[in-house]
Every structure is written in structure tokens, then in C-alpha cells.
PDB file of C-alpha atoms and ligand atoms in Angstrom:
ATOM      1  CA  UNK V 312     181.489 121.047 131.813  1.00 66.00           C
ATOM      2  CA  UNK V 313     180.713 123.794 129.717  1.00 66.00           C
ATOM      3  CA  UNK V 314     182.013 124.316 126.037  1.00 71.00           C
ATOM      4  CA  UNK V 315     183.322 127.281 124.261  1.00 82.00           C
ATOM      5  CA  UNK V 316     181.476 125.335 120.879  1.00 86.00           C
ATOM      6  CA  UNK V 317     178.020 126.274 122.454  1.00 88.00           C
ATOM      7  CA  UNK V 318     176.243 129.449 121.120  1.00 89.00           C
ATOM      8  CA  UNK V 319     173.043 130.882 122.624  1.00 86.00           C
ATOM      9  CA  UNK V 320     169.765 130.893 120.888  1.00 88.00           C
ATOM     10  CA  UNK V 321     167.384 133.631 120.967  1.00 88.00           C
ATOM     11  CA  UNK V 322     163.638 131.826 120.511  1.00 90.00           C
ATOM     12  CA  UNK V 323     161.084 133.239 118.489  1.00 94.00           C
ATOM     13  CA  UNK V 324     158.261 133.441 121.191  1.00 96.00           C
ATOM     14  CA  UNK V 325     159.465 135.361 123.754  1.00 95.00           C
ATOM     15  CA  UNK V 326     159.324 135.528 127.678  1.00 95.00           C
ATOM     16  CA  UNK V 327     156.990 138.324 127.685  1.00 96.00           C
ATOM     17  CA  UNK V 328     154.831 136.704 125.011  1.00 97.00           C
ATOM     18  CA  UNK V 329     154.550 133.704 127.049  1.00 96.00           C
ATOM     19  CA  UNK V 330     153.539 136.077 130.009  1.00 96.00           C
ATOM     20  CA  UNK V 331     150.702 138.242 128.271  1.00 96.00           C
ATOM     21  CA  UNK V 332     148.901 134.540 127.165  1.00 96.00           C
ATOM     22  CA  UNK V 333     149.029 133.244 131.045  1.00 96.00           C
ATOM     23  CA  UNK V 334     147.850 137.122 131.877  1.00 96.00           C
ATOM     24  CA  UNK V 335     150.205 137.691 134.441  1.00 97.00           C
ATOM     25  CA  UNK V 336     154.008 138.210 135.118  1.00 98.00           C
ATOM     26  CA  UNK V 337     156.250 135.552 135.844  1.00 98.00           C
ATOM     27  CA  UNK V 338     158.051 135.360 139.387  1.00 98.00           C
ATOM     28  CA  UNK V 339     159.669 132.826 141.479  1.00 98.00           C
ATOM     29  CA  UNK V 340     158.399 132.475 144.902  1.00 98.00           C
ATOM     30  CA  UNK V 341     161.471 131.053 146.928  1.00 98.00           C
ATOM     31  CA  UNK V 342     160.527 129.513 150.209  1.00 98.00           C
ATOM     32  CA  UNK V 343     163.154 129.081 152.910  1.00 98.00           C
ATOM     33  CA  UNK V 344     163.070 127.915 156.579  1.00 98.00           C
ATOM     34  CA  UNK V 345     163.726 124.809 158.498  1.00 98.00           C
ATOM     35  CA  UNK V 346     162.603 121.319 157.825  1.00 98.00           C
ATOM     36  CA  UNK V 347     159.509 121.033 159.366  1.00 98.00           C
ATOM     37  CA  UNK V 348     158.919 124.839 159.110  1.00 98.00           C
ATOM     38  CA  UNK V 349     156.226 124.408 156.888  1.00 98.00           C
ATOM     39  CA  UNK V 350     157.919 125.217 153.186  1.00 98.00           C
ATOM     40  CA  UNK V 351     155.959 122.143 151.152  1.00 97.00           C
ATOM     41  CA  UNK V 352     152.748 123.109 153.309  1.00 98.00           C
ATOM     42  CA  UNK V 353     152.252 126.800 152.583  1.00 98.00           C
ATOM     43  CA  UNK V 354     153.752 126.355 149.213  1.00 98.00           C
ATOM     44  CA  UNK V 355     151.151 123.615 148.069  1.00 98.00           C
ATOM     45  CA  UNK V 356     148.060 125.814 149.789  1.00 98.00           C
ATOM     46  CA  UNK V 357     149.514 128.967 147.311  1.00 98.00           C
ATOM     47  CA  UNK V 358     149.634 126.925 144.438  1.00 98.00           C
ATOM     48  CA  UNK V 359     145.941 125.332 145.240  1.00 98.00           C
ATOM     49  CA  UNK V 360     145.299 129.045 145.017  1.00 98.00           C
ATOM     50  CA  UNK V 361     146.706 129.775 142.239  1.00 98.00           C
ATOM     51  CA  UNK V 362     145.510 127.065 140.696  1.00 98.00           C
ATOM     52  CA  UNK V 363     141.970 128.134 141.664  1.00 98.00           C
ATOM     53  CA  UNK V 364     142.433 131.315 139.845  1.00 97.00           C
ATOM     54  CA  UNK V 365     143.427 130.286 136.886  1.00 97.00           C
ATOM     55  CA  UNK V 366     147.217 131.047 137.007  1.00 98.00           C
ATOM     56  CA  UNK V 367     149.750 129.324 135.763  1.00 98.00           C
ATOM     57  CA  UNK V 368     152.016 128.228 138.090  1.00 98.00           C
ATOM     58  CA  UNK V 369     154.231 125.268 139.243  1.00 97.00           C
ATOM     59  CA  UNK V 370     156.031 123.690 142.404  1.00 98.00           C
ATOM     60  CA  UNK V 371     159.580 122.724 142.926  1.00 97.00           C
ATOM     61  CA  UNK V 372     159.620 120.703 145.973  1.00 92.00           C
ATOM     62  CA  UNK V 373     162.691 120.012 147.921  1.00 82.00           C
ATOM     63  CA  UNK V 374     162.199 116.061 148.613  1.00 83.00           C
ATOM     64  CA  UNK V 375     160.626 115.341 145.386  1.00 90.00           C
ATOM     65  CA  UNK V 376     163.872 117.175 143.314  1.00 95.00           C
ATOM     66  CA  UNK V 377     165.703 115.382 145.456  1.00 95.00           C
ATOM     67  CA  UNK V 378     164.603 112.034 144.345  1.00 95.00           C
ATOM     68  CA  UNK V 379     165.238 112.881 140.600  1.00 95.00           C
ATOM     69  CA  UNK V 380     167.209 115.661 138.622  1.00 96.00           C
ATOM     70  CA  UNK V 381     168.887 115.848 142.488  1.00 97.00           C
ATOM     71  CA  UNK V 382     169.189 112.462 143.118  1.00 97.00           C
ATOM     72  CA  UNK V 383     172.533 111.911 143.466  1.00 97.00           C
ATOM     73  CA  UNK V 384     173.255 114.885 145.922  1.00 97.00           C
ATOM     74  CA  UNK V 385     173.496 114.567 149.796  1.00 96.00           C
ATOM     75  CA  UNK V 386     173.512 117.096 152.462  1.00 95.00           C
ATOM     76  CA  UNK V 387     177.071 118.689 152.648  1.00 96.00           C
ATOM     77  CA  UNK V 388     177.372 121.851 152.493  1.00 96.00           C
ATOM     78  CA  UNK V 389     178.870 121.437 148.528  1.00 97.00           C
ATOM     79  CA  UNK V 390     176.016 119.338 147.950  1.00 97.00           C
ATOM     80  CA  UNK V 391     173.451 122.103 149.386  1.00 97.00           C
ATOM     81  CA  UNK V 392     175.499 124.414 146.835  1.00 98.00           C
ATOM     82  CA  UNK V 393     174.835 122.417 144.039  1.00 98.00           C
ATOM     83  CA  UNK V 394     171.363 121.047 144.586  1.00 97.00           C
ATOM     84  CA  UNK V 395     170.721 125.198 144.953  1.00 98.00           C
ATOM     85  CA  UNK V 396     172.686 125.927 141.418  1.00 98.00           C
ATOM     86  CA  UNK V 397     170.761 123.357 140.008  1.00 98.00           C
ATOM     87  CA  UNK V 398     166.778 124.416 141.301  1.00 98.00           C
ATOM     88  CA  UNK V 399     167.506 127.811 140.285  1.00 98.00           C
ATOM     89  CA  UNK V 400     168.893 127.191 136.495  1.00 98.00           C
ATOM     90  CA  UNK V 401     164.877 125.278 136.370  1.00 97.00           C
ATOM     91  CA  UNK V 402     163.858 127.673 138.002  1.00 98.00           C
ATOM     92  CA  UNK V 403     164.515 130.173 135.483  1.00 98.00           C
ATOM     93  CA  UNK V 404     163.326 128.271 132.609  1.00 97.00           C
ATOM     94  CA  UNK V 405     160.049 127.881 134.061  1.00 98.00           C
ATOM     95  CA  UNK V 406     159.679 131.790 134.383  1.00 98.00           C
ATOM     96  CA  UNK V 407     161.215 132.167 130.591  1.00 97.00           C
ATOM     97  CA  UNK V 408     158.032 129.958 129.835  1.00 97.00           C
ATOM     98  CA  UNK V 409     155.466 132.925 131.864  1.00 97.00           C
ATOM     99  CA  UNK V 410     154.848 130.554 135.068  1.00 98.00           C
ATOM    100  CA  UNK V 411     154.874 131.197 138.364  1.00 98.00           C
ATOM    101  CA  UNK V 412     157.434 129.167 140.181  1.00 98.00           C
ATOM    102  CA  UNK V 413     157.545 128.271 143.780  1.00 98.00           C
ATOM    103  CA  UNK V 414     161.135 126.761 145.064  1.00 98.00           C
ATOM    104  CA  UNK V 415     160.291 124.719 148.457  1.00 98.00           C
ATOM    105  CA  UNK V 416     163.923 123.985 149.798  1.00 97.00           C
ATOM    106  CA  UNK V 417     165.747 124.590 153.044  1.00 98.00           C
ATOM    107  CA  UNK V 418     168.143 126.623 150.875  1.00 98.00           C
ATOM    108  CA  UNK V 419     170.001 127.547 154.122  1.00 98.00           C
ATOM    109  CA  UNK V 420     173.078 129.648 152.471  1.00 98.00           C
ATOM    110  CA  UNK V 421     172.223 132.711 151.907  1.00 98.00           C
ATOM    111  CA  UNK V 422     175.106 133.251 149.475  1.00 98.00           C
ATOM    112  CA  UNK V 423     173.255 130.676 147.286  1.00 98.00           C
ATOM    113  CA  UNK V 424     169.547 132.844 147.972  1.00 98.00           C
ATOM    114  CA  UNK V 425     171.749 135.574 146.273  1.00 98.00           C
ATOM    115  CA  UNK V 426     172.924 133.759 143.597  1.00 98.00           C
ATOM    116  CA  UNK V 427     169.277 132.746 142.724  1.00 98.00           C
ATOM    117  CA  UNK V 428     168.144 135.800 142.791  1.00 98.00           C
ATOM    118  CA  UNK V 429     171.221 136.989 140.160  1.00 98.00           C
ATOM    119  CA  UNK V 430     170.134 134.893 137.870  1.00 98.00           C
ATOM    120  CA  UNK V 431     166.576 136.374 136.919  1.00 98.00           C
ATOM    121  CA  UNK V 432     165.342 139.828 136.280  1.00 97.00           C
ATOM    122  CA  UNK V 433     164.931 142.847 138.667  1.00 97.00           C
ATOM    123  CA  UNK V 434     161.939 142.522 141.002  1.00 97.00           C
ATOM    124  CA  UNK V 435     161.221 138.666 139.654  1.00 98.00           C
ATOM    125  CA  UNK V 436     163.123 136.993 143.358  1.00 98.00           C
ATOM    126  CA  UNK V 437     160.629 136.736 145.774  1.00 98.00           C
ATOM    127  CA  UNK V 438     162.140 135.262 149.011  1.00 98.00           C
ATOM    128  CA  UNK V 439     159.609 133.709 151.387  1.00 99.00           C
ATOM    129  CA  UNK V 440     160.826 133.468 154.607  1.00 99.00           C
ATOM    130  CA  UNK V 441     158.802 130.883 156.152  1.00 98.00           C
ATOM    131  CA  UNK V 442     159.712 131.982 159.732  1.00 98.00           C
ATOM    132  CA  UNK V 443     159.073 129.125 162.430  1.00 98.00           C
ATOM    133  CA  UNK V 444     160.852 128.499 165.599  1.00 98.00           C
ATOM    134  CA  UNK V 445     163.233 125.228 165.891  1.00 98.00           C
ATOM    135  CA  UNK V 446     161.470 124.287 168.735  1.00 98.00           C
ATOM    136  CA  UNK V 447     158.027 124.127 166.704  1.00 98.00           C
ATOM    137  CA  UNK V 448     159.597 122.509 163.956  1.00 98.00           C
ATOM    138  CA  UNK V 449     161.202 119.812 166.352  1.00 98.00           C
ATOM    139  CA  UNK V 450     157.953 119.110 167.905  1.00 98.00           C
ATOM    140  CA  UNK V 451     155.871 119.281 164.517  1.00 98.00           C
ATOM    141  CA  UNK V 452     159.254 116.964 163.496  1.00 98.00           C
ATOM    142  CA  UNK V 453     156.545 115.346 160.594  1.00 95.00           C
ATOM    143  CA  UNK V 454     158.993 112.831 159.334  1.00 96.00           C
ATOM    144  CA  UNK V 455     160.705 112.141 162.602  1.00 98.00           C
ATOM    145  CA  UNK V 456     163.880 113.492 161.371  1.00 98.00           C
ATOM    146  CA  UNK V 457     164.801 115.788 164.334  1.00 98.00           C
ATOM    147  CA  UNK V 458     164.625 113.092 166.775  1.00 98.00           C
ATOM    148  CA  UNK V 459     166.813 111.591 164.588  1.00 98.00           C
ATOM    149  CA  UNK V 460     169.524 113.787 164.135  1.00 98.00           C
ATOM    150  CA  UNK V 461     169.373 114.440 167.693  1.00 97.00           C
ATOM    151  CA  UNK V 462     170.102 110.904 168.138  1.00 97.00           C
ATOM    152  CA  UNK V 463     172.828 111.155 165.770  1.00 96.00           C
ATOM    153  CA  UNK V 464     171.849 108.846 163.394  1.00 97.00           C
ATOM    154  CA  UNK V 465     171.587 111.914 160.910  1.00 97.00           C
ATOM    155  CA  UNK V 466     174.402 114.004 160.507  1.00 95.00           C
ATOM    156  CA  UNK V 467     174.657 117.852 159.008  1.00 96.00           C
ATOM    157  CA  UNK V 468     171.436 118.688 159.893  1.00 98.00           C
ATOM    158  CA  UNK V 469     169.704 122.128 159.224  1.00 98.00           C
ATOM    159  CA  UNK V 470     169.754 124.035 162.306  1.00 98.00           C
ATOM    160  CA  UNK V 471     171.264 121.396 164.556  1.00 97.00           C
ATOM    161  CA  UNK V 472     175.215 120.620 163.044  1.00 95.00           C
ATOM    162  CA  UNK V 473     174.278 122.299 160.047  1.00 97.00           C
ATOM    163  CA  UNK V 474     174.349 126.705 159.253  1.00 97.00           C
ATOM    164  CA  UNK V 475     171.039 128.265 158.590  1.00 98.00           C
ATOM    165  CA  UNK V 476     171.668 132.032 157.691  1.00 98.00           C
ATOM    166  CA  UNK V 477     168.413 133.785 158.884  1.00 98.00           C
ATOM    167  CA  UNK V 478     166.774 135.702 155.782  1.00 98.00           C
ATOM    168  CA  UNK V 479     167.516 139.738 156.340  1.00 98.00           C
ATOM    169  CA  UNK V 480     165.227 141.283 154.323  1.00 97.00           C
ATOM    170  CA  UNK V 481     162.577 138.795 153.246  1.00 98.00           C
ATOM    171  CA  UNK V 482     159.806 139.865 150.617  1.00 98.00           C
ATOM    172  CA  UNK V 483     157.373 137.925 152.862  1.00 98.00           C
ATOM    173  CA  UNK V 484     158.117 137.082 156.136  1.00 98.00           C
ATOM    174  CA  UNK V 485     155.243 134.087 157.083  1.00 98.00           C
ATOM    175  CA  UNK V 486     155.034 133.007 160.706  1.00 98.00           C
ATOM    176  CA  UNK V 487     153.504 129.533 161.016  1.00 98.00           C
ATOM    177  CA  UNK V 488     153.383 129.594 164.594  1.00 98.00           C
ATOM    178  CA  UNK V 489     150.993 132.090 164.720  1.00 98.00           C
ATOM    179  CA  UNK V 490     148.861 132.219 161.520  1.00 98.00           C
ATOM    180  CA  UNK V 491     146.596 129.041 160.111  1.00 98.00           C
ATOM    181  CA  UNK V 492     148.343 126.931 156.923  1.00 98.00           C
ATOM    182  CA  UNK V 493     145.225 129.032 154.820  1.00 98.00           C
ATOM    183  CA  UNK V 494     146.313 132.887 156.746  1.00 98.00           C
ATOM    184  CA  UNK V 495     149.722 132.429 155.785  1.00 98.00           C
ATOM    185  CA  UNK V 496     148.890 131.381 151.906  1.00 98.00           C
ATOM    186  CA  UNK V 497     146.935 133.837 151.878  1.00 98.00           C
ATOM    187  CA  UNK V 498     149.494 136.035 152.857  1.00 98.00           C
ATOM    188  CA  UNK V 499     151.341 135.539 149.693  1.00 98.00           C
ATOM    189  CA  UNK V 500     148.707 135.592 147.351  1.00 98.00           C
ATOM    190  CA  UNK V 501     147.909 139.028 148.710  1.00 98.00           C
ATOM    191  CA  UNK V 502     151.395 140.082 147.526  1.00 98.00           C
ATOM    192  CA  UNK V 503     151.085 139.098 144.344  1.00 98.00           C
ATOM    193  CA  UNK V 504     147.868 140.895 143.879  1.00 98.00           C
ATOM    194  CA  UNK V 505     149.368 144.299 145.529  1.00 98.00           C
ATOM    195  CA  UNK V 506     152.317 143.714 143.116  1.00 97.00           C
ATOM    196  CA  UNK V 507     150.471 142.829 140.010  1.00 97.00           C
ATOM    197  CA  UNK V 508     152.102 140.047 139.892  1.00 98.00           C
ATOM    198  CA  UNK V 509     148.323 137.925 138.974  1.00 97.00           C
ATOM    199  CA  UNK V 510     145.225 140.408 138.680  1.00 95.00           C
ATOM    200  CA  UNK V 511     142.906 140.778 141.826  1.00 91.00           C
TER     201      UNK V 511
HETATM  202  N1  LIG M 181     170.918 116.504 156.991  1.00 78.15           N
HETATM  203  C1  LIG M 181     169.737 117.011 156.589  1.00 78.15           C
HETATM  204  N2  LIG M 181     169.470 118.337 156.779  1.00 78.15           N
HETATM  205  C2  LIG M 181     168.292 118.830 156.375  1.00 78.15           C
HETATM  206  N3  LIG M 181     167.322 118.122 155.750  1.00 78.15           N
HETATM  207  C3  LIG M 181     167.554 116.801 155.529  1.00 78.15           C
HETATM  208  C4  LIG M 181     168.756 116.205 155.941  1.00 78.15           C
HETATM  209  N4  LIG M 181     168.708 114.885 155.583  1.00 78.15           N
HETATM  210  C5  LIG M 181     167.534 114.678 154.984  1.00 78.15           C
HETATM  211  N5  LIG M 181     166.832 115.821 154.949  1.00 78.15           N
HETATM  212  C6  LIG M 181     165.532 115.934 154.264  1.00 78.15           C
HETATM  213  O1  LIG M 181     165.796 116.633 153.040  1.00 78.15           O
HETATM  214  C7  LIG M 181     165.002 117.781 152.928  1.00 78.15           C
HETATM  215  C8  LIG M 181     165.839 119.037 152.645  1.00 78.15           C
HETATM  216  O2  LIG M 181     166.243 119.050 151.327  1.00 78.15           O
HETATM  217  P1  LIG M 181     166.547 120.431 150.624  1.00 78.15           P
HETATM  218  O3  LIG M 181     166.896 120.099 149.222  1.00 78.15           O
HETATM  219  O4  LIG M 181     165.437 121.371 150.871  1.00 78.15           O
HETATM  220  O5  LIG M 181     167.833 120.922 151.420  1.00 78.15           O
HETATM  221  S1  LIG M 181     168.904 122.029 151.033  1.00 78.15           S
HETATM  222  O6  LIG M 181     168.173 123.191 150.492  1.00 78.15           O
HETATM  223  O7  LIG M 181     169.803 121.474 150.031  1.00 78.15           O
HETATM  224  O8  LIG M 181     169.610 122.334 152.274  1.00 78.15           O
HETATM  225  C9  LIG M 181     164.307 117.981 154.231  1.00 78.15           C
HETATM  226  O9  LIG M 181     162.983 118.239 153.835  1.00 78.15           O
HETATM  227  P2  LIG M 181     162.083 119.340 154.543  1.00 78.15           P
HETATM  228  O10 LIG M 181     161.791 118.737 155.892  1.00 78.15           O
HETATM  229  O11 LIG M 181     160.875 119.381 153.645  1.00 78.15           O
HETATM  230  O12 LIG M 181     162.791 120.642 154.610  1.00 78.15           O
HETATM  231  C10 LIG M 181     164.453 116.673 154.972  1.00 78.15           C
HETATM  232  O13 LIG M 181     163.285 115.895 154.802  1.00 78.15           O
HETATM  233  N1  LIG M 182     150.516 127.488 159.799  1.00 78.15           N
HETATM  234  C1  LIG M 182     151.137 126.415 159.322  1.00 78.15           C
HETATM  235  N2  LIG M 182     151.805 126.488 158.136  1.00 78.15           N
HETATM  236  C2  LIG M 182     152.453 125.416 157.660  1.00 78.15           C
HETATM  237  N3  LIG M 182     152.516 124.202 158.257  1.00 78.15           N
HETATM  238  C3  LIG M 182     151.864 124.064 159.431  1.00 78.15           C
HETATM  239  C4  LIG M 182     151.175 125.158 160.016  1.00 78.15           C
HETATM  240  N4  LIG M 182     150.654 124.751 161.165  1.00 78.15           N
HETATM  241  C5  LIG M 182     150.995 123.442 161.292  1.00 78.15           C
HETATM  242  N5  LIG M 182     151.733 123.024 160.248  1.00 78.15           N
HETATM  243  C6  LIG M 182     152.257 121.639 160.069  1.00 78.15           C
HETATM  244  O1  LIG M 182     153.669 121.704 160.084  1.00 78.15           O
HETATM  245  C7  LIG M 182     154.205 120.679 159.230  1.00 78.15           C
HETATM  246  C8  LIG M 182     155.140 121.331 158.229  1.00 78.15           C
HETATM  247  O2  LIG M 182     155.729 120.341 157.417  1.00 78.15           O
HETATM  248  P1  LIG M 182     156.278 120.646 155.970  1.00 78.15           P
HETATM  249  O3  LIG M 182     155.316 121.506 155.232  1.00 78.15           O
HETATM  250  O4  LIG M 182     156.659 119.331 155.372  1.00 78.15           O
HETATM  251  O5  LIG M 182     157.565 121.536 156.283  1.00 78.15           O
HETATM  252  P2  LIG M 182     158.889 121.701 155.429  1.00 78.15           P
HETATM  253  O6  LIG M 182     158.522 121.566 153.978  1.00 78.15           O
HETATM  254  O7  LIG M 182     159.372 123.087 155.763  1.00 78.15           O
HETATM  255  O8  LIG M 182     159.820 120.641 155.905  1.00 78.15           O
HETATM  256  C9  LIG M 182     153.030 120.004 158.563  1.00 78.15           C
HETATM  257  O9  LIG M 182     152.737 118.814 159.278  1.00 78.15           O
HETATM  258  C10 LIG M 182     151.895 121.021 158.729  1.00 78.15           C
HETATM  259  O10 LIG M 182     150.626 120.441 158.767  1.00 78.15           O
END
């Protein structure tokens, strides 16, 4: 619960300091789409990338949050909320220290997209639509979770008994079905280059 005894602390290095020592601008790539779309894929083969170049960048992955600062959420919709609230408050602090954050989470409200996308500085949002059908993902189904839910042994699930708002205007709209894993991060690297987000 937050205090009115808590007062905010400018720091003496700033954001943009941070930024001009990494050489490049601080963003937050936020990948949404099914499970099984191919979030954690992609995401991991941009940050190899990155990597590669020298950037300075790190990886937020749904599952692995979820076993930690997220461990004790489930899969109702409240839960979604909060286990959203909570990635992008990191989020942020991880672009106040100049990196380039990628989110990898369902992050099926788009209400909650919005609200991550409040919280940081104009052009800084990136939403990555990773844009697969359900019936790849259920036949890709790479932890066997479809079959299941379909089953009914998991309940509330993404795309089945559970909303997925389709992304309207995605920065990067990735189709899996159709490109290779190394097309599609390629695909988003290429964006950051055109935007000067990293240098070419
Ligand atoms: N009910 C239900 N619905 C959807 N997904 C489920 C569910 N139960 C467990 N899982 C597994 O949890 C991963 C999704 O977690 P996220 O934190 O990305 O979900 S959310 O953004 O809060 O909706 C998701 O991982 P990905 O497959 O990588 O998307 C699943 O492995
Ligand atoms: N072009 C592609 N992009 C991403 N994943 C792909 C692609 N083609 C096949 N796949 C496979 O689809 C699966 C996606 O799983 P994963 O990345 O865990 O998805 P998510 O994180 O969205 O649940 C992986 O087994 C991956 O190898």
C-alpha cells in the first residue's frame, strides 16, 4: 500500500546519461500473442542480436517472472492485471537504467498494453504483435498446454475460455506462420535501426 510519508528522489546520473554510455536509446519491446505464438522464441533470437551488437539489453520472460517476483499470481483475469502492473513498473526501471527491455507475456488486455505504455515516455512503447493463428499455436502446443485446456484440466485459458484483445495498431506486426524464427527477429532489429533506436 502506498504511503503519503514517501518522497521521490531525483538521482544524480540520469536516464539519458545512462543512455549516451550504452550508445543508444532505451525502449521496451512488448511482445504479445498467444501461448505458443512464439513470444519467448522471437524475443530470445532479438536479444541474441542485440547481444551480438553490443547493445545493452535484457529479457522479461513470462514463465520465468512467473516463477519469482510473480510467483504468487494465477491466471484470472485480476491476476493477468496485476502480473501486467507489476512487469511494467520493472519494466520501466530497466529503461531509467538505458537498456533495452523486451516484455515476453501473453498480456492479453489491451487496457493493461495501454497502461504500459502510460507509464514511459513518448515513442519509448513498442508493441510487438507476434501475430500467429490459434490453430498453429495449438498444433506447435510446445508444452502440451492446449490439449490440456481443451481437456479441461486447465481452466481460463488464453484464447480458449479466456479474452485475447487483438493488437490494433501494432508497431511491429510479426507473422510466425509465414516468416523463419531468424526473418521475424530480424524484423525487429530492422526497426530499431530505421528508428535509431541502436545505430546500423
Ligand atoms: N490459463 C492459462 N492461460 C494462459 N497461459 C497459461 C495458463 N496457465 C498456464 N499458462 C502458462 O503461463 C504462461 C502465460 O503467462 P503470462 O504471464 O504471459 O500470462 S498473462 O500475460 O498474465 O496473461 C504461458 O506461457 P506462454 O506459452 O509462453 O505464453 C503458459 O505456459
Ligand atoms: N517463425 C517462428 N517464430 C517463433 N517460433 C516459431 C516459429 N516457427 C516455429 N516456432 C516454434 O513455435 C514455438 C513457440 O513457442 P514459444 O516461443 O514458447 O511461444 P510463446 O512464448 O508465445 O508461448 C517454439 O517451439 C518455436 O520453435
Amino acid at each position: 500500500m502506498k504511503t503519503d510519508n514517501t518522497v521521490w528522489h531525483d538521482q544524480q546520473v540520469t536516464k539519458q546519461q545512462r543512455a549516451e554510455l550504452k550508445k543508444q536509446k532505451p525502449c521496451l519491446l512488448w511482445y504479445t500473442g498467444l501461448s505458443g505464438s512464439g513470444k519467448s522464441t522471437v524475443a530470445n533470437a532479438v536479444d541474441a542480436l542485440l547481444f551480438e551488437r553490443t547493445c545493452h539489453s535484457y529479457l522479461l520472460d513470462g514463465d520465468n517472472v512467473r516463477h519469482g517476483l510473480n510467483g504468487d499470481l494465477g491466471f484470472s483475469d485480476e491476476a493477468r492485471v496485476e502480473n501486467i502492473r507489476r512487469i511494467s513498473e520493472v519494466a520501466k526501471l530497466f529503461l531509467d537504467a538505458g537498456v533495452i527491455v523486451s516484455t515476453a507475456f501473453i498480456s492479453p488486455f489491451a487496457s493493461d498494453r495501454a497502461m504500459a505504455k502510460a507509464k514511459l515516455e513518448q515513442g519509448e512503447f513498442i508493441e510487438v504483435f507476434i501475430d500467429t493463428p490459434i490453430e498453429v499455436c495449438e498444433q506447435r502446443d510446445p508444452k502440451g498446454l492446449y490439449k490440456k485446456a481443451r481437456a479441461g484440466e486447465i481452466k481460463d485459458f488464453t484464447g480458449i475460455d479466456s479474452t485475447y484483445d487483438v493488437p490494433e495498431s501494432p508497431q511491429i506486426h510479426v507473422k510466425t506462420a509465414e516468416q523463419s524464427i531468424e526473418a521475424c527477429a530480424q524484423q525487429i532489429v530492422n526497426y530499431l535501426i530505421e528508428r535509431q533506436f541502436i545505430s546500423s
